[in-house]
Amino acid sequence: MKKTIAFIGVSFVAIFAYVPLVHASSYNQGKYNENVPYGSATYIAISTDGDVSLAVTPTSSGSQVTGTSTVTVTSTDVVGHKLYLRSEPSTDMDNLGDVLPTSGNVSPAPLAINTWGYNTDGSNNFVGSSLTDTLIRSLTGPAMYGDITTITYGVKVDLAKPAGNYTTSIVYTAVPDID
């Protein structure tokens, strides 16, 4: 009998772009020759290509599948921006009470059986998600035409995991770099 677990995996229910109070620089204190008109207000915007859906047919030794999400940050901030990722309200994927925990990996490594994780390099090494913001991208300078980050999500399950739709929510946050 073939058992398929459908992961309606990672839902992006909240996307934030935090813009602090912005003041103009004093004369001779700004950055010159930047692609932003001097004295203009800056902006930051964030978008994603939608939810990641994964379907896996588990095996006794564990089957792994991956899917990607693309996040685009557009900003005229001449200093740059930072992009963060976090889980909310839990790091577990849930299937009506059956849970698939996030990976215990704090540095990129292969997934253990019956866990999920993410990476930003497209490899087969993943880290676990956190309830606190984790920096996944930092860019110096404006991103007027969009700075694209691809996040790869991975799930590895065996036959012990009940079939169903396991879901979790991920929050991406983009902030102007003020350092």
Coordinates of N, CA and C in Angstrom, one line a residue:
M1 N 0.8 -1.2 0.0 CA 0.0 0.0 0.0 C 0.9 1.2 0.0
K2 N 0.6 2.1 -0.9 CA 1.4 3.4 -1.0 C 0.7 4.5 -0.2
K3 N 1.5 5.1 0.7 CA 1.0 6.2 1.5 C 1.6 7.5 1.1
T4 N 0.8 8.5 0.9 CA 1.3 9.8 0.5 C 0.9 10.8 1.6
I5 N 1.9 11.5 2.0 CA 1.7 12.6 3.0 C 1.7 13.9 2.2
A6 N 0.6 14.7 2.2 CA 0.6 16.0 1.5 C 1.0 17.0 2.5
F7 N 2.0 17.8 2.2 CA 2.3 18.9 3.0 C 1.9 20.2 2.3
I8 N 0.9 20.8 2.9 CA 0.5 22.1 2.4 C 1.4 23.1 3.2
G9 N 2.5 22.6 3.3 CA 3.7 23.1 4.0 C 3.7 24.4 4.6
V10 N 4.3 25.3 3.9 CA 4.7 26.6 4.5 C 3.8 27.7 4.0
S11 N 2.9 28.2 4.9 CA 2.0 29.3 4.5 C 2.6 30.6 4.9
F12 N 2.6 31.6 4.0 CA 3.1 32.9 4.4 C 1.9 33.8 4.7
V13 N 1.5 33.8 5.9 CA 0.3 34.5 6.3 C 0.6 36.0 6.6
A14 N 1.8 36.3 6.9 CA 2.1 37.6 7.3 C 3.5 38.0 6.7
I15 N 3.5 39.1 6.1 CA 4.7 39.7 5.5 C 4.8 41.1 6.0
F16 N 5.9 41.5 6.6 CA 6.0 42.8 7.1 C 7.2 43.6 6.5
A17 N 7.0 44.8 6.3 CA 8.1 45.7 6.0 C 8.1 46.8 7.0
Y18 N 9.1 46.8 7.9 CA 9.1 47.8 9.0 C 9.9 49.0 8.5
V19 N 9.3 50.2 8.6 CA 9.9 51.4 8.2 C 9.9 52.4 9.4
P20 N 11.1 52.6 10.0 CA 11.2 53.5 11.1 C 11.0 54.9 10.6
L21 N 10.8 55.8 11.6 CA 10.8 57.2 11.3 C 12.0 57.7 10.6
V22 N 11.9 58.3 9.4 CA 13.0 58.7 8.6 C 13.2 60.2 8.6
H23 N 14.4 60.6 8.8 CA 14.7 62.0 8.8 C 15.7 62.3 7.7
A24 N 15.7 63.4 7.1 CA 16.7 63.8 6.1 C 18.0 64.0 6.7
S25 N 19.1 63.7 6.0 CA 20.4 63.9 6.5 C 20.7 65.4 6.4
S26 N 21.6 65.8 7.3 CA 22.1 67.2 7.3 C 22.9 67.4 6.0
Y27 N 23.0 68.7 5.6 CA 23.8 69.0 4.4 C 25.2 68.4 4.5
N28 N 25.7 67.8 3.5 CA 27.0 67.2 3.4 C 27.1 65.9 4.3
Q29 N 26.0 65.4 4.7 CA 26.1 64.1 5.5 C 25.5 62.9 4.8
G30 N 24.8 63.2 3.7 CA 24.2 62.1 3.0 C 25.1 61.3 2.1
K31 N 24.6 60.3 1.3 CA 25.5 59.6 0.4 C 25.2 60.2 -1.0
Y32 N 26.3 60.5 -1.7 CA 26.2 61.2 -3.0 C 26.4 60.1 -4.1
N33 N 25.9 60.5 -5.3 CA 26.0 59.6 -6.5 C 25.3 58.3 -6.3
E34 N 24.3 58.3 -5.5 CA 23.4 57.1 -5.3 C 22.2 57.3 -6.3
N35 N 21.6 56.2 -6.5 CA 20.5 56.2 -7.5 C 19.2 56.6 -6.8
V36 N 19.2 57.5 -5.9 CA 18.0 58.0 -5.2 C 18.2 59.5 -5.1
P37 N 17.2 60.2 -5.5 CA 17.3 61.7 -5.5 C 17.6 62.2 -4.1
Y38 N 18.5 63.1 -4.0 CA 18.9 63.7 -2.7 C 17.7 64.3 -2.1
G39 N 17.5 64.1 -0.8 CA 16.4 64.6 -0.1 C 15.1 63.9 -0.2
S40 N 15.1 62.9 -1.0 CA 13.8 62.1 -1.2 C 13.6 61.2 -0.1
A41 N 12.3 60.9 0.3 CA 12.0 59.9 1.3 C 12.3 58.5 0.7
T42 N 12.8 57.6 1.5 CA 13.0 56.3 1.1 C 11.8 55.4 1.4
Y43 N 11.8 54.2 0.7 CA 10.7 53.3 0.9 C 11.3 51.9 0.9
I44 N 10.5 50.9 1.4 CA 10.9 49.5 1.4 C 9.6 48.7 1.2
A45 N 9.6 47.7 0.4 CA 8.4 46.9 0.1 C 8.9 45.4 0.0
I46 N 8.0 44.5 0.3 CA 8.4 43.1 0.3 C 7.2 42.3 -0.3
S47 N 7.6 41.3 -1.1 CA 6.6 40.4 -1.7 C 7.1 39.0 -1.8
T48 N 6.2 38.0 -1.9 CA 6.6 36.6 -2.0 C 5.8 36.0 -3.1
D49 N 6.2 34.9 -3.6 CA 5.5 34.2 -4.7 C 4.4 33.3 -4.2
G50 N 4.2 33.3 -2.9 CA 3.0 32.5 -2.4 C 3.5 31.3 -1.5
D51 N 2.5 30.4 -1.3 CA 2.7 29.3 -0.4 C 3.6 28.2 -1.1
V52 N 4.2 27.4 -0.2 CA 5.0 26.3 -0.7 C 4.2 25.0 -0.4
S53 N 3.9 24.2 -1.4 CA 3.2 23.0 -1.2 C 4.1 21.8 -1.6
L54 N 4.2 20.8 -0.7 CA 5.1 19.7 -1.0 C 4.2 18.4 -0.8
A55 N 4.5 17.4 -1.6 CA 3.9 16.1 -1.4 C 5.0 15.1 -1.4
V56 N 4.9 14.2 -0.4 CA 6.0 13.2 -0.3 C 5.4 11.8 -0.1
T57 N 6.0 10.8 -0.7 CA 5.6 9.4 -0.4 C 6.7 8.8 0.5
P58 N 6.4 8.6 1.7 CA 7.4 8.2 2.7 C 7.8 6.8 2.4
T59 N 9.0 6.5 2.9 CA 9.6 5.1 2.8 C 10.1 4.8 4.3
S60 N 10.4 3.5 4.5 CA 10.8 3.1 5.8 C 12.1 3.8 6.2
S61 N 13.0 4.2 5.3 CA 14.2 4.8 5.6 C 14.1 6.4 5.5
G62 N 13.0 6.9 5.2 CA 12.8 8.3 5.1 C 12.9 8.9 3.7
S63 N 11.9 9.7 3.3 CA 11.9 10.4 2.0 C 12.0 11.9 2.2
Q64 N 12.8 12.5 1.4 CA 12.9 14.0 1.6 C 12.4 14.6 0.3
V65 N 11.7 15.7 0.5 CA 11.3 16.6 -0.7 C 11.6 18.0 -0.3
T66 N 11.7 18.8 -1.4 CA 12.0 20.2 -1.1 C 11.1 21.1 -2.0
G67 N 11.0 22.3 -1.7 CA 10.2 23.3 -2.4 C 10.8 24.7 -2.1
T68 N 10.6 25.6 -3.0 CA 11.2 26.9 -2.8 C 10.1 28.1 -2.7
S69 N 10.5 29.1 -2.1 CA 9.8 30.4 -2.0 C 10.7 31.5 -2.4
T70 N 10.2 32.4 -3.2 CA 11.0 33.6 -3.5 C 10.5 34.8 -2.9
V71 N 11.4 35.5 -2.2 CA 11.0 36.8 -1.5 C 11.8 37.9 -2.2
T72 N 11.0 39.0 -2.5 CA 11.6 40.1 -3.2 C 11.5 41.3 -2.3
V73 N 12.6 42.0 -2.0 CA 12.6 43.2 -1.3 C 13.0 44.3 -2.2
T74 N 12.2 45.4 -2.3 CA 12.5 46.5 -3.1 C 12.6 47.7 -2.2
S75 N 13.7 48.5 -2.3 CA 14.0 49.6 -1.4 C 14.9 50.6 -2.1
T76 N 14.6 51.9 -1.7 CA 15.5 52.9 -2.2 C 16.4 53.4 -1.1
D77 N 16.5 52.7 0.0 CA 17.4 53.0 1.1 C 18.8 52.9 0.7
V78 N 19.6 53.9 0.7 CA 21.0 53.9 0.2 C 21.9 53.1 1.1
V79 N 21.5 52.9 2.4 CA 22.4 52.1 3.3 C 22.2 50.6 3.0
G80 N 20.9 50.2 2.8 CA 20.6 48.8 2.5 C 19.4 48.3 3.3
H81 N 19.3 47.0 3.3 CA 18.2 46.4 4.1 C 18.6 45.0 4.6
K82 N 17.8 44.5 5.6 CA 18.0 43.2 6.1 C 16.7 42.4 6.0
L83 N 16.7 41.1 5.7 CA 15.6 40.3 5.6 C 15.7 39.2 6.7
Y84 N 14.6 39.0 7.4 CA 14.5 38.1 8.5 C 13.4 37.0 8.2
L85 N 13.5 35.9 8.9 CA 12.5 34.8 8.8 C 12.2 34.3 10.2
R86 N 11.0 34.0 10.5 CA 10.6 33.3 11.7 C 9.3 32.5 11.6
S87 N 9.1 31.5 12.4 CA 7.9 30.8 12.5 C 6.9 31.5 13.4
E88 N 5.6 31.3 13.1 CA 4.6 31.9 14.0 C 3.3 31.1 13.8
P89 N 2.6 30.6 14.8 CA 2.9 30.8 16.3 C 3.7 29.6 16.8
S90 N 4.1 28.6 16.0 CA 4.8 27.5 16.5 C 5.9 27.1 15.4
T91 N 6.9 26.5 15.8 CA 7.9 26.0 14.8 C 7.5 24.6 14.3
D92 N 6.5 24.0 14.8 CA 6.1 22.7 14.3 C 5.1 22.9 13.2
M93 N 5.1 21.9 12.3 CA 4.0 21.8 11.3 C 2.9 21.0 12.0
D94 N 1.7 21.3 11.8 CA 0.6 20.7 12.5 C -0.4 20.0 11.5
N95 N -0.9 18.9 11.8 CA -1.9 18.1 11.1 C -2.9 17.7 12.1
L96 N -3.8 18.6 12.5 CA -4.9 18.3 13.4 C -4.4 17.5 14.6
G97 N -3.3 18.0 15.2 CA -2.7 17.5 16.4 C -1.5 16.6 16.2
D98 N -1.3 16.1 15.0 CA -0.1 15.3 14.7 C 0.9 16.4 14.3
V99 N 2.1 16.4 14.9 CA 3.1 17.4 14.6 C 4.3 16.9 13.9
L100 N 4.9 17.7 13.1 CA 6.2 17.5 12.5 C 7.1 18.6 13.0
P101 N 8.0 18.3 13.9 CA 8.9 19.4 14.5 C 9.9 19.9 13.5
T102 N 10.3 21.2 13.7 CA 11.4 21.7 13.0 C 12.7 21.0 13.3
S103 N 13.6 21.1 12.4 CA 14.9 20.5 12.6 C 15.6 21.0 13.8
G104 N 16.4 20.2 14.5 CA 17.2 20.7 15.6 C 18.5 21.3 15.2
N105 N 18.7 21.3 13.8 CA 20.0 21.8 13.3 C 20.1 23.3 13.6
V106 N 21.2 23.8 14.2 CA 21.4 25.2 14.4 C 22.4 25.7 13.3
S107 N 23.1 24.8 12.7 CA 23.9 25.1 11.5 C 23.5 24.1 10.4
P108 N 23.7 24.5 9.1 CA 23.2 23.7 8.0 C 23.7 22.2 8.1
A109 N 22.8 21.3 8.0 CA 23.1 19.8 8.1 C 22.0 19.1 7.5
P110 N 22.1 17.8 7.1 CA 21.0 17.0 6.6 C 19.9 16.9 7.6
L111 N 18.7 16.8 7.1 CA 17.5 16.7 8.0 C 17.5 15.3 8.6
A112 N 17.1 15.3 9.9 CA 16.8 14.0 10.6 C 15.4 13.6 10.1
I113 N 15.1 12.3 10.2 CA 13.8 11.8 9.8 C 12.7 12.4 10.7
N114 N 11.6 12.7 10.0 CA 10.4 13.3 10.6 C 10.7 14.7 11.2
T115 N 11.4 15.5 10.4 CA 11.6 17.0 10.7 C 11.5 17.8 9.4
W116 N 11.5 19.1 9.6 CA 11.5 20.0 8.4 C 12.5 21.1 8.7
G117 N 13.0 21.8 7.7 CA 13.9 23.0 7.8 C 13.9 23.8 6.6
Y118 N 14.9 24.7 6.6 CA 15.0 25.6 5.4 C 16.5 26.0 5.2
N119 N 16.8 26.5 4.0 CA 18.1 27.0 3.8 C 18.0 28.1 2.7
T120 N 19.0 28.9 2.5 CA 19.0 29.9 1.5 C 20.1 29.6 0.4
D121 N 20.7 28.4 0.4 CA 21.7 28.1 -0.6 C 21.3 27.0 -1.6
G122 N 20.1 26.5 -1.4 CA 19.6 25.5 -2.3 C 20.2 24.1 -2.1
S123 N 20.9 23.9 -1.0 CA 21.6 22.6 -0.8 C 20.6 21.6 -0.1
N124 N 21.1 20.5 0.2 CA 20.4 19.5 1.0 C 20.7 19.6 2.5
N125 N 21.3 20.7 2.9 CA 21.5 21.0 4.3 C 20.6 22.0 4.8
F126 N 20.0 21.8 6.0 CA 18.9 22.7 6.5 C 19.1 23.1 7.9
V127 N 18.5 24.2 8.3 CA 18.5 24.6 9.7 C 17.0 24.6 10.1
G128 N 16.8 24.5 11.4 CA 15.4 24.6 11.9 C 15.0 26.0 12.1
S129 N 13.7 26.2 12.0 CA 13.1 27.5 12.1 C 13.0 27.9 13.6
S130 N 12.8 29.2 13.9 CA 12.8 29.7 15.2 C 11.6 30.6 15.4
L131 N 11.2 30.9 16.6 CA 10.1 31.8 16.9 C 10.6 33.3 16.9
T132 N 11.9 33.4 16.9 CA 12.5 34.8 16.8 C 13.1 35.0 15.4
D133 N 13.1 36.3 15.1 CA 13.6 36.7 13.8 C 15.1 36.2 13.6
T134 N 15.3 35.5 12.4 CA 16.6 35.1 12.0 C 17.0 35.8 10.7
L135 N 18.2 36.4 10.8 CA 18.7 37.1 9.6 C 19.0 36.1 8.5
I136 N 18.4 36.3 7.3 CA 18.7 35.4 6.2 C 19.3 36.1 5.0
R137 N 19.3 37.4 5.0 CA 19.8 38.2 3.9 C 20.1 39.6 4.3
S138 N 21.3 40.1 3.9 CA 21.6 41.5 4.2 C 22.2 42.1 2.9
L139 N 21.7 43.3 2.5 CA 22.2 43.9 1.3 C 22.6 45.3 1.6
T140 N 23.8 45.7 1.1 CA 24.3 47.1 1.2 C 23.9 47.8 -0.1
G141 N 23.3 49.0 0.1 CA 22.9 49.8 -1.0 C 21.4 49.6 -1.4
P142 N 20.9 50.5 -2.3 CA 19.5 50.4 -2.7 C 19.2 49.1 -3.5
A143 N 18.0 48.7 -3.5 CA 17.5 47.6 -4.2 C 16.3 48.0 -5.0
M144 N 16.5 49.0 -5.8 CA 15.4 49.7 -6.5 C 14.6 48.7 -7.5
Y145 N 15.3 47.7 -8.0 CA 14.6 46.8 -8.9 C 14.4 45.5 -8.3
G146 N 14.5 45.4 -7.0 CA 14.2 44.2 -6.3 C 15.4 43.3 -6.0
D147 N 15.6 42.9 -4.8 CA 16.6 42.0 -4.3 C 15.9 40.7 -4.0
I148 N 16.2 39.7 -4.8 CA 15.5 38.4 -4.7 C 16.3 37.4 -3.8
T149 N 15.6 36.8 -2.9 CA 16.1 35.7 -2.0 C 15.3 34.5 -2.2
T150 N 15.9 33.4 -2.5 CA 15.2 32.1 -2.6 C 15.4 31.3 -1.4
I151 N 14.3 30.9 -0.7 CA 14.4 30.0 0.5 C 13.9 28.6 0.1
T152 N 14.7 27.6 0.4 CA 14.4 26.2 0.1 C 13.9 25.6 1.4
Y153 N 12.7 25.0 1.3 CA 12.2 24.3 2.5 C 12.3 22.8 2.2
G154 N 12.6 22.0 3.2 CA 12.8 20.6 3.1 C 12.0 19.9 4.2
V155 N 11.5 18.7 3.8 CA 10.7 17.9 4.7 C 11.3 16.4 4.5
K156 N 11.5 15.8 5.6 CA 12.0 14.4 5.6 C 11.1 13.5 6.5
V157 N 10.4 12.5 6.0 CA 9.5 11.7 6.8 C 9.6 10.2 6.4
D158 N 9.2 9.4 7.4 CA 9.2 8.0 7.2 C 7.8 7.5 7.3
L159 N 7.6 6.2 7.3 CA 6.2 5.6 7.4 C 5.6 5.8 8.8
A160 N 6.3 6.2 9.8 CA 5.7 6.3 11.1 C 4.9 7.6 11.2
K161 N 5.1 8.5 10.3 CA 4.3 9.8 10.3 C 3.0 9.6 9.7
P162 N 1.9 9.9 10.4 CA 0.5 9.8 9.8 C 0.3 10.7 8.6
A163 N -0.4 10.1 7.6 CA -0.7 10.9 6.4 C -1.6 12.1 6.8
G164 N -1.5 13.2 6.0 CA -2.4 14.3 6.2 C -1.7 15.6 5.7
N165 N -2.4 16.7 6.0 CA -1.9 18.0 5.6 C -1.2 18.7 6.7
Y166 N 0.1 18.8 6.7 CA 0.9 19.5 7.8 C 1.1 20.9 7.4
T167 N 0.8 21.8 8.2 CA 1.0 23.2 7.9 C 1.8 24.0 9.0
T168 N 2.4 25.1 8.6 CA 3.0 26.0 9.5 C 3.0 27.4 8.8
S169 N 3.3 28.4 9.6 CA 3.3 29.8 9.0 C 4.7 30.4 9.3
I170 N 5.2 31.0 8.2 CA 6.5 31.7 8.2 C 6.2 33.2 8.0
V171 N 6.9 34.0 8.8 CA 6.8 35.5 8.7 C 8.2 36.0 8.1
Y172 N 8.1 36.7 7.0 CA 9.3 37.4 6.5 C 9.2 38.8 6.9
T173 N 10.3 39.4 7.4 CA 10.3 40.8 7.8 C 11.5 41.5 7.1
A174 N 11.2 42.6 6.4 CA 12.3 43.4 5.8 C 12.4 44.7 6.5
V175 N 13.6 45.1 6.8 CA 13.8 46.4 7.5 C 15.0 47.1 6.9
P176 N 14.9 48.5 6.9 CA 16.0 49.2 6.3 C 17.2 49.0 7.3
D177 N 18.4 49.0 6.7 CA 19.6 48.9 7.5 C 20.0 50.2 8.0
I178 N 20.1 50.4 9.3 CA 20.5 51.7 9.8 C 21.8 51.7 10.4
D179 N 22.6 50.7 10.2 CA 24.0 50.6 10.8 C 24.9 51.4 9.9

